[in-house]
XYZ file of N, CA, C and O in Angstrom:
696
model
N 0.807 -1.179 0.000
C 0.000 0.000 0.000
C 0.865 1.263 0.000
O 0.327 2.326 -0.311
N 2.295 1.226 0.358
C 2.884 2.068 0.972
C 3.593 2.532 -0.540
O 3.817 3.674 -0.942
N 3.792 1.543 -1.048
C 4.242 1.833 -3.166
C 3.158 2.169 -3.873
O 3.442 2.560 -5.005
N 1.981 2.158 -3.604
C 0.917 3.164 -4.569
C 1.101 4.171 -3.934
O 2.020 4.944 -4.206
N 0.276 4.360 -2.977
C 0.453 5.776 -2.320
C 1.839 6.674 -2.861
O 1.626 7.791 -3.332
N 3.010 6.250 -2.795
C 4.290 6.929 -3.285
C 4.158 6.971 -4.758
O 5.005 7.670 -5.313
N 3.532 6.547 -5.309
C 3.706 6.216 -6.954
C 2.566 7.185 -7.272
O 2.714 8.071 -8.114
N 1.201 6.978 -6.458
C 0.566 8.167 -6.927
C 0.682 9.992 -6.587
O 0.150 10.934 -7.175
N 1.796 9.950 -5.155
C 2.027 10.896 -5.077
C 3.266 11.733 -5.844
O 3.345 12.956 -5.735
N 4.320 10.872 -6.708
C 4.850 11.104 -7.928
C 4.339 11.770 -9.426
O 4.741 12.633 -10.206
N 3.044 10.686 -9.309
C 2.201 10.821 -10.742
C 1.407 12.497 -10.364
O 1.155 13.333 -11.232
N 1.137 12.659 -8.918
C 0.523 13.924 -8.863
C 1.548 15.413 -9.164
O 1.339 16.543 -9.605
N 2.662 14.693 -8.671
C 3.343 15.815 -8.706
C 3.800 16.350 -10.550
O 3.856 17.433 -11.131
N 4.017 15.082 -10.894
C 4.210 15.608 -12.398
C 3.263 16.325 -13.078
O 3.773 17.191 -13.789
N 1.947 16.272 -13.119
C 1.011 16.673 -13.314
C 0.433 17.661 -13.306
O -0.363 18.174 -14.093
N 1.114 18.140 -11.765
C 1.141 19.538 -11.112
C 2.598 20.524 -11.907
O 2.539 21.694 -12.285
N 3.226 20.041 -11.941
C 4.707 20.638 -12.818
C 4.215 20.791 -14.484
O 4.396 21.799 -15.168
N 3.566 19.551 -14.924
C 3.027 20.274 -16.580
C 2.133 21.472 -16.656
O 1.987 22.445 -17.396
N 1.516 20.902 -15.401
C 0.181 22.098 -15.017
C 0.782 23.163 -15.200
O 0.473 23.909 -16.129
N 1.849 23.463 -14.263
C 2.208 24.931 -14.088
C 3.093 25.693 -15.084
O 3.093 26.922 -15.149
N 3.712 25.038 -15.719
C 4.786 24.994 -17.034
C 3.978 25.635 -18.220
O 4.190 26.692 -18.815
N 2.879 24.587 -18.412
C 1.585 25.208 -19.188
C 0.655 26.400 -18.690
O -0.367 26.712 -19.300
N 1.009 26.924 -17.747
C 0.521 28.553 -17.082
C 1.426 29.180 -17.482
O 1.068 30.171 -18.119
N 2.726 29.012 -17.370
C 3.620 30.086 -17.539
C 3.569 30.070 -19.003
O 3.249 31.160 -19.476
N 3.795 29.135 -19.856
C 3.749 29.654 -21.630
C 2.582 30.656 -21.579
O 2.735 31.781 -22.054
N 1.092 30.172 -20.858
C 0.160 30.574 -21.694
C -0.167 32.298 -20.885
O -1.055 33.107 -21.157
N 0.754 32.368 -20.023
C 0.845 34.069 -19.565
C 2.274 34.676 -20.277
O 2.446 35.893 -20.340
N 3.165 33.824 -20.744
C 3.979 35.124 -22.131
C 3.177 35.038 -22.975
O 2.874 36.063 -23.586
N 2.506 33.687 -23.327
C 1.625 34.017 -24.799
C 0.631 35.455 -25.098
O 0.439 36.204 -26.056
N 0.026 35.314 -23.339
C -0.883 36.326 -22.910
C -0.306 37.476 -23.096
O -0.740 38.171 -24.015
N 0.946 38.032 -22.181
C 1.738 38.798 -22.541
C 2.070 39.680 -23.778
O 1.868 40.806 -24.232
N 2.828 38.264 -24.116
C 3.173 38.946 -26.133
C 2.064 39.425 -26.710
O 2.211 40.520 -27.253
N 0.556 38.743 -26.783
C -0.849 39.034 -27.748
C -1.073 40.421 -26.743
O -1.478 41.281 -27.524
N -0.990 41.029 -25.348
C -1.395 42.103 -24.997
C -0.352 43.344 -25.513
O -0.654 44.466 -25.918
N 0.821 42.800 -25.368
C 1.988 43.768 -26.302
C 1.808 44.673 -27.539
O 1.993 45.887 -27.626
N 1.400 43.784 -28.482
C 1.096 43.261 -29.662
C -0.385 44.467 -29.869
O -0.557 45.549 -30.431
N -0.955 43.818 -29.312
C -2.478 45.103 -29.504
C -2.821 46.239 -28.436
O -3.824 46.847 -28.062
N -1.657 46.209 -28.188
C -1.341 48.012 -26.969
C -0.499 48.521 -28.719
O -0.594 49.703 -29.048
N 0.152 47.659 -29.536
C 1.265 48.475 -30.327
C 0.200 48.869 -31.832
O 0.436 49.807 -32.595
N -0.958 47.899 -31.972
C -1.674 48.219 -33.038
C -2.564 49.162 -32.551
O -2.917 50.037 -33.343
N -3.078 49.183 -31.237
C -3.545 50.688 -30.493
C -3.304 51.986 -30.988
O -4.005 52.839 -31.532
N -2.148 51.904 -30.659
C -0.917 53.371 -30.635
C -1.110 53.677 -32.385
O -1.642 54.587 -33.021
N -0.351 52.356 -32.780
C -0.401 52.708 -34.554
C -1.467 53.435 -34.974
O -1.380 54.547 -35.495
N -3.042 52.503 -34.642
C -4.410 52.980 -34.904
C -4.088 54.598 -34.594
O -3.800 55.394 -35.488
N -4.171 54.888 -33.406
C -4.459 56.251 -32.854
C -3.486 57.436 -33.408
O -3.847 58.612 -33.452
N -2.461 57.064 -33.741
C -1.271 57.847 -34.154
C -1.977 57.894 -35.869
O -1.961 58.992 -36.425
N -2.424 56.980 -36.446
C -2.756 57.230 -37.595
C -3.990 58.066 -37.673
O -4.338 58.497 -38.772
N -4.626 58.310 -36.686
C -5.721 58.960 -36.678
C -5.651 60.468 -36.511
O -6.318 61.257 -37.180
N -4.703 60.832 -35.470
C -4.197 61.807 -35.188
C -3.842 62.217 -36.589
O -4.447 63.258 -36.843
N -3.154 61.845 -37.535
C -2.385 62.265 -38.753
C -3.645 62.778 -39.038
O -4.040 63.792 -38.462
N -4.324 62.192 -39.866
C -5.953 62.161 -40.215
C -6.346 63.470 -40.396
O -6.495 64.290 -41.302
N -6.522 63.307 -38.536
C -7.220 64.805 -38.058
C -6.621 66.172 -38.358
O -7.171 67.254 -38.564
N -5.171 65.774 -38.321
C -4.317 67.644 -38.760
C -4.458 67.886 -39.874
O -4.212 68.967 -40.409
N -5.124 66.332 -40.689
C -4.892 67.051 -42.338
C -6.567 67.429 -42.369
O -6.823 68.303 -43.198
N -7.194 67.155 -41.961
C -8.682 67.375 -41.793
C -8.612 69.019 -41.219
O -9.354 69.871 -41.708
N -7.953 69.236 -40.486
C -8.182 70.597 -39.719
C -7.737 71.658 -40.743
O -8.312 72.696 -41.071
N -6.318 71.023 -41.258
C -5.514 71.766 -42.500
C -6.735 72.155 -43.737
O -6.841 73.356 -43.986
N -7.448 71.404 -44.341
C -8.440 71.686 -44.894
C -9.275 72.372 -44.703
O -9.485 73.252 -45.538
N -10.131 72.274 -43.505
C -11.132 73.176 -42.937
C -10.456 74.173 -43.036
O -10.858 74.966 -43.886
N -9.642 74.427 -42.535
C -9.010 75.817 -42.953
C -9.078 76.950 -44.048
O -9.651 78.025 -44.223
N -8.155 76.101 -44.710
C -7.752 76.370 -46.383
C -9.187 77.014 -47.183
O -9.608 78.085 -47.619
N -9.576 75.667 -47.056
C -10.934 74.925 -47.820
C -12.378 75.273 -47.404
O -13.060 75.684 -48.344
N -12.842 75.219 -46.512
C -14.122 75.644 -45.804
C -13.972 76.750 -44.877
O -14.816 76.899 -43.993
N -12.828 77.670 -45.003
C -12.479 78.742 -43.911
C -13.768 78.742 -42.923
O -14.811 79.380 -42.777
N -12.885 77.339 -42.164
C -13.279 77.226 -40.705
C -12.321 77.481 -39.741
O -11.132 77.160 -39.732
N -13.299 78.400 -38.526
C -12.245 78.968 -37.421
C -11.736 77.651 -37.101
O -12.285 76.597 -37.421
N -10.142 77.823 -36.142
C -9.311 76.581 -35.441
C -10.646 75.841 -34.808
O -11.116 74.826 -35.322
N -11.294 76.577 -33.434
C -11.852 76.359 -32.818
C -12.925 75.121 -33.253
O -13.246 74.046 -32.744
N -13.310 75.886 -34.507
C -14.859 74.721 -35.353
C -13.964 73.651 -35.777
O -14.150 72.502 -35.375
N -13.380 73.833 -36.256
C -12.235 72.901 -36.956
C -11.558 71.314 -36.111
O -11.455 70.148 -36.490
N -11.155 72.158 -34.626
C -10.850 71.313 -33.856
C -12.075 70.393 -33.296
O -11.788 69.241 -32.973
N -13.069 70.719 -33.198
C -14.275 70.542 -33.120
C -14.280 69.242 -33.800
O -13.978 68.139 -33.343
N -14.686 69.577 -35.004
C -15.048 68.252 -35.970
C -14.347 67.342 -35.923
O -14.693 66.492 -36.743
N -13.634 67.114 -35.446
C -12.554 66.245 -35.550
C -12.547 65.111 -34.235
O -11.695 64.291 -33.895
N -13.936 65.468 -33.645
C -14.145 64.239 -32.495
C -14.777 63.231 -33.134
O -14.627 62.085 -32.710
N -15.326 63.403 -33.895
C -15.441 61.751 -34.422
C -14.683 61.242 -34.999
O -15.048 60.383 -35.802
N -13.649 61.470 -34.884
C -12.689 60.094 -35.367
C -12.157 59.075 -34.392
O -11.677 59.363 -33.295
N -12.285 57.834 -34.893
C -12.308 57.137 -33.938
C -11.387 56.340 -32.695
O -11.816 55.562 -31.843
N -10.204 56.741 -32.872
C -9.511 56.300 -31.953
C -8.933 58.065 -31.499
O -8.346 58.160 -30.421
N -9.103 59.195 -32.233
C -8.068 60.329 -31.743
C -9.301 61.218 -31.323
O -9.298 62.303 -30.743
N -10.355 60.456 -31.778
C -11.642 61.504 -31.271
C -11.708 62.464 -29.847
O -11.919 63.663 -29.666
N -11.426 61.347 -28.959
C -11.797 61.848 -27.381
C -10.451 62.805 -27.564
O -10.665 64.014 -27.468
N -9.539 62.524 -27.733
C -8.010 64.031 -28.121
C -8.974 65.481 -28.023
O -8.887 66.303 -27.110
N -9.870 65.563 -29.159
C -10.132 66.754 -29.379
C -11.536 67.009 -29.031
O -12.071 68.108 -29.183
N -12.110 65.984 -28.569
C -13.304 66.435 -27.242
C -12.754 67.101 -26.258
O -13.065 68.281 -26.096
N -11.828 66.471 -25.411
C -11.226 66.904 -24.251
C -10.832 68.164 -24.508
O -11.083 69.020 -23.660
N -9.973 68.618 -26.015
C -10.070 70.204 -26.057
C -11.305 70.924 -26.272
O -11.617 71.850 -25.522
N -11.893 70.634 -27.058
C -13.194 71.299 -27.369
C -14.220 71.781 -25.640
O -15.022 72.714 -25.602
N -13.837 70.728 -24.230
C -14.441 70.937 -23.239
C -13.412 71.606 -22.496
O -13.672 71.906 -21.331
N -12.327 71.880 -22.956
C -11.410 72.740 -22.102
C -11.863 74.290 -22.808
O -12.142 75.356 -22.259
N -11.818 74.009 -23.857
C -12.381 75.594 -24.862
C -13.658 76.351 -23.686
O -13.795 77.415 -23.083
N -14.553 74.795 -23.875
C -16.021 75.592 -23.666
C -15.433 76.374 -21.918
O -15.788 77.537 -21.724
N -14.604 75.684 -20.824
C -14.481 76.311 -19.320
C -13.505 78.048 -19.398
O -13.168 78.788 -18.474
N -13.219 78.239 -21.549
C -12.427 79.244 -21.114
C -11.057 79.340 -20.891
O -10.416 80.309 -20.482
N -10.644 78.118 -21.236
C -9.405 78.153 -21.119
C -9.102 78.122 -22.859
O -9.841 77.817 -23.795
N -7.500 78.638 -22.805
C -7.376 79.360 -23.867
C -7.026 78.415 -24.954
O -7.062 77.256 -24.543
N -6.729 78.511 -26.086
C -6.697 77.020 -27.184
C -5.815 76.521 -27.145
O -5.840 75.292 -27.080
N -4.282 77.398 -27.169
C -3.099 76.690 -27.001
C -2.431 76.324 -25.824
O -1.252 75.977 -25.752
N -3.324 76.427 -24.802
C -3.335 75.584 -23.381
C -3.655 74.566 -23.387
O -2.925 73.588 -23.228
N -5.367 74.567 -23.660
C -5.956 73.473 -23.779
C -4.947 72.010 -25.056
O -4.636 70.846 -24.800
N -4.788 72.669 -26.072
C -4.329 71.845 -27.054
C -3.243 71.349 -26.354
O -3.183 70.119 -26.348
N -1.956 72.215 -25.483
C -1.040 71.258 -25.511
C -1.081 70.596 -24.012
O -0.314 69.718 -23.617
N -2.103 71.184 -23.285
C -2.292 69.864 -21.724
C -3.007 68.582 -22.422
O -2.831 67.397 -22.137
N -3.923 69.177 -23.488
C -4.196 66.886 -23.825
C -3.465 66.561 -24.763
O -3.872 65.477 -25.179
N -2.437 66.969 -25.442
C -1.568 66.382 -26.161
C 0.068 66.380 -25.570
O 1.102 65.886 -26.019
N -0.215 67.110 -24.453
C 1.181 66.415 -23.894
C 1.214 64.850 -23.089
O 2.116 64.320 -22.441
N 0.056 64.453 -23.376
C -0.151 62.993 -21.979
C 0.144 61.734 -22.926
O 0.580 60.658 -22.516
N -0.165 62.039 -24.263
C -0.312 60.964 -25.122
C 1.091 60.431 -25.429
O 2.070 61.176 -25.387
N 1.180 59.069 -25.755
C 2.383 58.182 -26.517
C 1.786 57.944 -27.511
O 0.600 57.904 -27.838
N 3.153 57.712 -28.190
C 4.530 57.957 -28.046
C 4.802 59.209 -27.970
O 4.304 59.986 -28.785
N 5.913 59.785 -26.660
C 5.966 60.775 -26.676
C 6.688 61.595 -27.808
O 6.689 62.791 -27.518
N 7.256 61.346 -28.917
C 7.619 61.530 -29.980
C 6.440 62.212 -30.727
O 6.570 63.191 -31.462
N 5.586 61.746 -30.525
C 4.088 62.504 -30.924
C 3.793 63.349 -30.245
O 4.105 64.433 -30.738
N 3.332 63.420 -29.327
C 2.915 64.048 -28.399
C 4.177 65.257 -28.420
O 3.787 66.401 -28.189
N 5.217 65.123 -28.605
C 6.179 66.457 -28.798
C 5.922 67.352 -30.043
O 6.033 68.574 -30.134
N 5.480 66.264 -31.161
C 5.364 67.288 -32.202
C 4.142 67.910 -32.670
O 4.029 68.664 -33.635
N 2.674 67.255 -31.377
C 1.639 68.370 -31.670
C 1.858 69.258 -30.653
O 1.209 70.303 -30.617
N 2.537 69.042 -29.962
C 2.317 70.005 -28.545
C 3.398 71.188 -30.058
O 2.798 72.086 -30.649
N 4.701 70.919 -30.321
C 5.008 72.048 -30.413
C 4.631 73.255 -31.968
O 5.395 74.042 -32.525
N 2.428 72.769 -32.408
C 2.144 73.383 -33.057
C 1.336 74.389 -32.522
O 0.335 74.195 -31.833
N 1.993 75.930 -33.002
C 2.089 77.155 -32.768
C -0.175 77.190 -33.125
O -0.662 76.637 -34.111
N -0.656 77.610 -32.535
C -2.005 77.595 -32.736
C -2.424 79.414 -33.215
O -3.558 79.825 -33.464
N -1.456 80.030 -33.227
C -1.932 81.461 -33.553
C -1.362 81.905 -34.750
O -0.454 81.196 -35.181
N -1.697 83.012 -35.472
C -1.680 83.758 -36.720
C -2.652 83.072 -37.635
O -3.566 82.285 -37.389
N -2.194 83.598 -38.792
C -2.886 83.656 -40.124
C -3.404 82.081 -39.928
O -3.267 81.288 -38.996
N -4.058 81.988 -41.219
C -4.264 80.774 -41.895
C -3.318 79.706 -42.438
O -3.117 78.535 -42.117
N -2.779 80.556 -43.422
C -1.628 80.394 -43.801
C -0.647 79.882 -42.872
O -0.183 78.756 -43.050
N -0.286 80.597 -41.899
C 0.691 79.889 -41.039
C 0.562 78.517 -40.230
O 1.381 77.683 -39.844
N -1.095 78.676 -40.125
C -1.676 77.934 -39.155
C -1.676 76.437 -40.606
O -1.415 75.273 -40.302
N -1.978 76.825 -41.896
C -1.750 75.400 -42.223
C -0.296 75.079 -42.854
O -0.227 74.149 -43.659
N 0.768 75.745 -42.552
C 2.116 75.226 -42.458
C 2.163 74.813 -41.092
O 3.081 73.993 -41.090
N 1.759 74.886 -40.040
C 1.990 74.664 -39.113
C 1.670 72.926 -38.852
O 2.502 72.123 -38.431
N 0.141 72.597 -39.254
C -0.160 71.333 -39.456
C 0.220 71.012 -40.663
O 0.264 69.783 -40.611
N 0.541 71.348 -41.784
C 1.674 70.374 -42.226
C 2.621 69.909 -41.856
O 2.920 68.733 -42.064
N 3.466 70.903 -41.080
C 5.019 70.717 -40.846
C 4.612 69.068 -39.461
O 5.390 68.118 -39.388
N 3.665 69.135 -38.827
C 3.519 68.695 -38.363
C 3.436 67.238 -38.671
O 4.067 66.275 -38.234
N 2.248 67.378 -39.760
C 2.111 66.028 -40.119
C 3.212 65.112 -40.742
O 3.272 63.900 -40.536
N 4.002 65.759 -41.457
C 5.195 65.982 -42.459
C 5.956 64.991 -40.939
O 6.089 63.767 -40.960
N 6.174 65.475 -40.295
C 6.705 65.001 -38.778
C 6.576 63.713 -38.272
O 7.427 62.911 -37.887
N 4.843 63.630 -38.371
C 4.543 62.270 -37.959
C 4.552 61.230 -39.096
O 5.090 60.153 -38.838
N 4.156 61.370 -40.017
C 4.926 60.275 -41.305
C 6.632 60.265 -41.003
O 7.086 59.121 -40.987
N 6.972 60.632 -40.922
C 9.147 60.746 -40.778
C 8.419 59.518 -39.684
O 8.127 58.432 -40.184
N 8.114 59.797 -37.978
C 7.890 59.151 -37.180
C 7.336 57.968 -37.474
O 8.112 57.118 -37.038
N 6.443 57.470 -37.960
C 5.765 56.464 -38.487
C 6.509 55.289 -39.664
O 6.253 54.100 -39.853
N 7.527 56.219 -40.328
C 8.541 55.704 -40.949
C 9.147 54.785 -40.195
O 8.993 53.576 -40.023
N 10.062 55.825 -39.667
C 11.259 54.840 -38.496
C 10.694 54.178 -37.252
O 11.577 53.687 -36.549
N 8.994 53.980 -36.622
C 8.844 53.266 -36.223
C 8.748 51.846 -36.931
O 9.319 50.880 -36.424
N 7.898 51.712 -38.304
C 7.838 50.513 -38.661
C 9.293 49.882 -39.326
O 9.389 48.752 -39.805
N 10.193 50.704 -39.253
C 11.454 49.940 -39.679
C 12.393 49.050 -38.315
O 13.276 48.197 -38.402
N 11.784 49.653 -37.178
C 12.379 49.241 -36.067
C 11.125 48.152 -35.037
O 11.114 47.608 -33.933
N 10.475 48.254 -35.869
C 8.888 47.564 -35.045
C 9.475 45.911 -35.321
O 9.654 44.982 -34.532
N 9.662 46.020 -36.717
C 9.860 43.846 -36.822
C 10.615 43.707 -35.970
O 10.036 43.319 -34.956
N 11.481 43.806 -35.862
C 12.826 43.654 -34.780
C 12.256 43.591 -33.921
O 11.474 42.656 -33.752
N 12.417 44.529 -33.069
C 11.781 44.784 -31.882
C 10.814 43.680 -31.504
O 11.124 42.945 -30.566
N 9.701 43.499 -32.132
C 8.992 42.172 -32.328
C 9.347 40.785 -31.830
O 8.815 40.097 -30.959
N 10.635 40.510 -32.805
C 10.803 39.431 -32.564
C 11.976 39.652 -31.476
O 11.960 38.763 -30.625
N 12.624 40.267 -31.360
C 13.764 40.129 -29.939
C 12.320 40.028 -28.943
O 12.249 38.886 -28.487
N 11.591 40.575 -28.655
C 10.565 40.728 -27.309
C 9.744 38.654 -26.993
O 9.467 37.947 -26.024
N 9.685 38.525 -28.824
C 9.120 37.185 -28.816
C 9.794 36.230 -28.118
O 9.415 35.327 -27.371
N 11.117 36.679 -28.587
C 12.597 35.303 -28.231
C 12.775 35.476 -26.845
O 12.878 34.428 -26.206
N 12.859 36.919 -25.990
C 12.842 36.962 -24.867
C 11.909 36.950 -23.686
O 12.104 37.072 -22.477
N 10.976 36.789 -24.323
C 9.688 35.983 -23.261
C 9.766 34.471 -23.274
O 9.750 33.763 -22.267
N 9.831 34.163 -24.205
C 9.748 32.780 -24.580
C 11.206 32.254 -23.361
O 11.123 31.808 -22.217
N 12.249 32.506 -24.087
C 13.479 32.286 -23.270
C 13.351 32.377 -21.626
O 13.878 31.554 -20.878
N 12.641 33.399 -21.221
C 12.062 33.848 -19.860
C 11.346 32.667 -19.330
O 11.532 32.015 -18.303
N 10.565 32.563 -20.190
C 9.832 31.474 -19.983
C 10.276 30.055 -19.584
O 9.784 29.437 -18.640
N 11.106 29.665 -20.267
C 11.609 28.481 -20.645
C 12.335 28.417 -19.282
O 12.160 27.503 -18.477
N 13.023 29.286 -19.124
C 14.216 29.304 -17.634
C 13.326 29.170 -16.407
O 13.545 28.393 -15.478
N 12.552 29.804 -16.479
C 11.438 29.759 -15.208
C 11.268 28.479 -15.016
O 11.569 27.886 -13.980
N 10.768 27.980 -16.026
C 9.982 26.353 -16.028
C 11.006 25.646 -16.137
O 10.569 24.534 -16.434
N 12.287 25.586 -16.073
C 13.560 24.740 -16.050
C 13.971 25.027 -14.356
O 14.392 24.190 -13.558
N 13.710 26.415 -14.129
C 14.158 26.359 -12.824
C 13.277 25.418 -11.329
O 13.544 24.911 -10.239
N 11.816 25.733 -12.509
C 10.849 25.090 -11.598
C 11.130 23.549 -11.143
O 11.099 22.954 -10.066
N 11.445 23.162 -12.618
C 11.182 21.174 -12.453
C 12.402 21.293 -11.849
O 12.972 20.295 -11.408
């Protein structure tokens, strides 16, 4: 009786060690897939943002619409929308545009973004005001460039080093 009992408390323990081996893959897996769509997030939203300056650049030009209306319209878009709600409700308390514009665009990532709307000048002409969102946008394509040239990489070193993480854990375990 005394060799089952030991034999099944062997068989439990292995069981318990695949068990847990198979938790740890399936929380880098978890990991990497949450990585992964925090980075198609950002992409989404950063592409949206582009969107919107060339949308505002127009209203401008094109429908000589004030900044104010301009910034306005530009809440329905769908991932950079709430961006320019949050100004549009800083507008309505009175606070001034190029306050408002650069307290909700200084919070956002990548801060690489977030540096180059904060540092668009919101006053003068038209004219200036749509060199201004060009130069800008002009900015975030360069940015968008050299992120996706450094994104595969990045990618896969993060893949190899979870995995590897992984692997050591569950080697250290058994």
């Amino acid at each position: 009786m005394g060799y089952r009992t030991a034999s099944l408390q062997r068989g439990d323990s292995v069981v318990i060690r695949l068990f847990g081996s198979g938790l740890i893959l399936l929380s880098a897996c978890l990991y990497l897939i949450g990585e992964k769509k925090a980075c198609r997030q950002q992409g989404r939203t950063v592409q949206d943002l582009l969107s919107a300056l060339e949308n505002i650049k127009t209203a401008i030009r094109w429908e000589k619409q004030t900044l104010p209306d301009s910034i306005d319209s530009q809440k329905k878009q769908k991932y950079a929308g709430l961006f320019f709600h949050k100004i549009t409700l800083l507008l309505q308390s009175n606070m001034p545009l190029q306050e408002a514009w650069e307290e909700v665009f200084s919070t956002i990532k990548p801060v690489e973004i977030s540096k180059i709307l904060c540092d668009i000048s919101l006053s003068g002409d038209s004219t200036f005001l749509q060199d201004q969102f060009t130069f800008a946008a002009e900015g975030i394509r360069k940015f968008q460039a050299e992120k996706r040239a450094e994104q595969n990489t990045r990618q896969k070193l993060q893949v190899t080093a979870t995995l590897c993480g992984a692997g050591v854990i569950i080697i250290l375990l058994l």
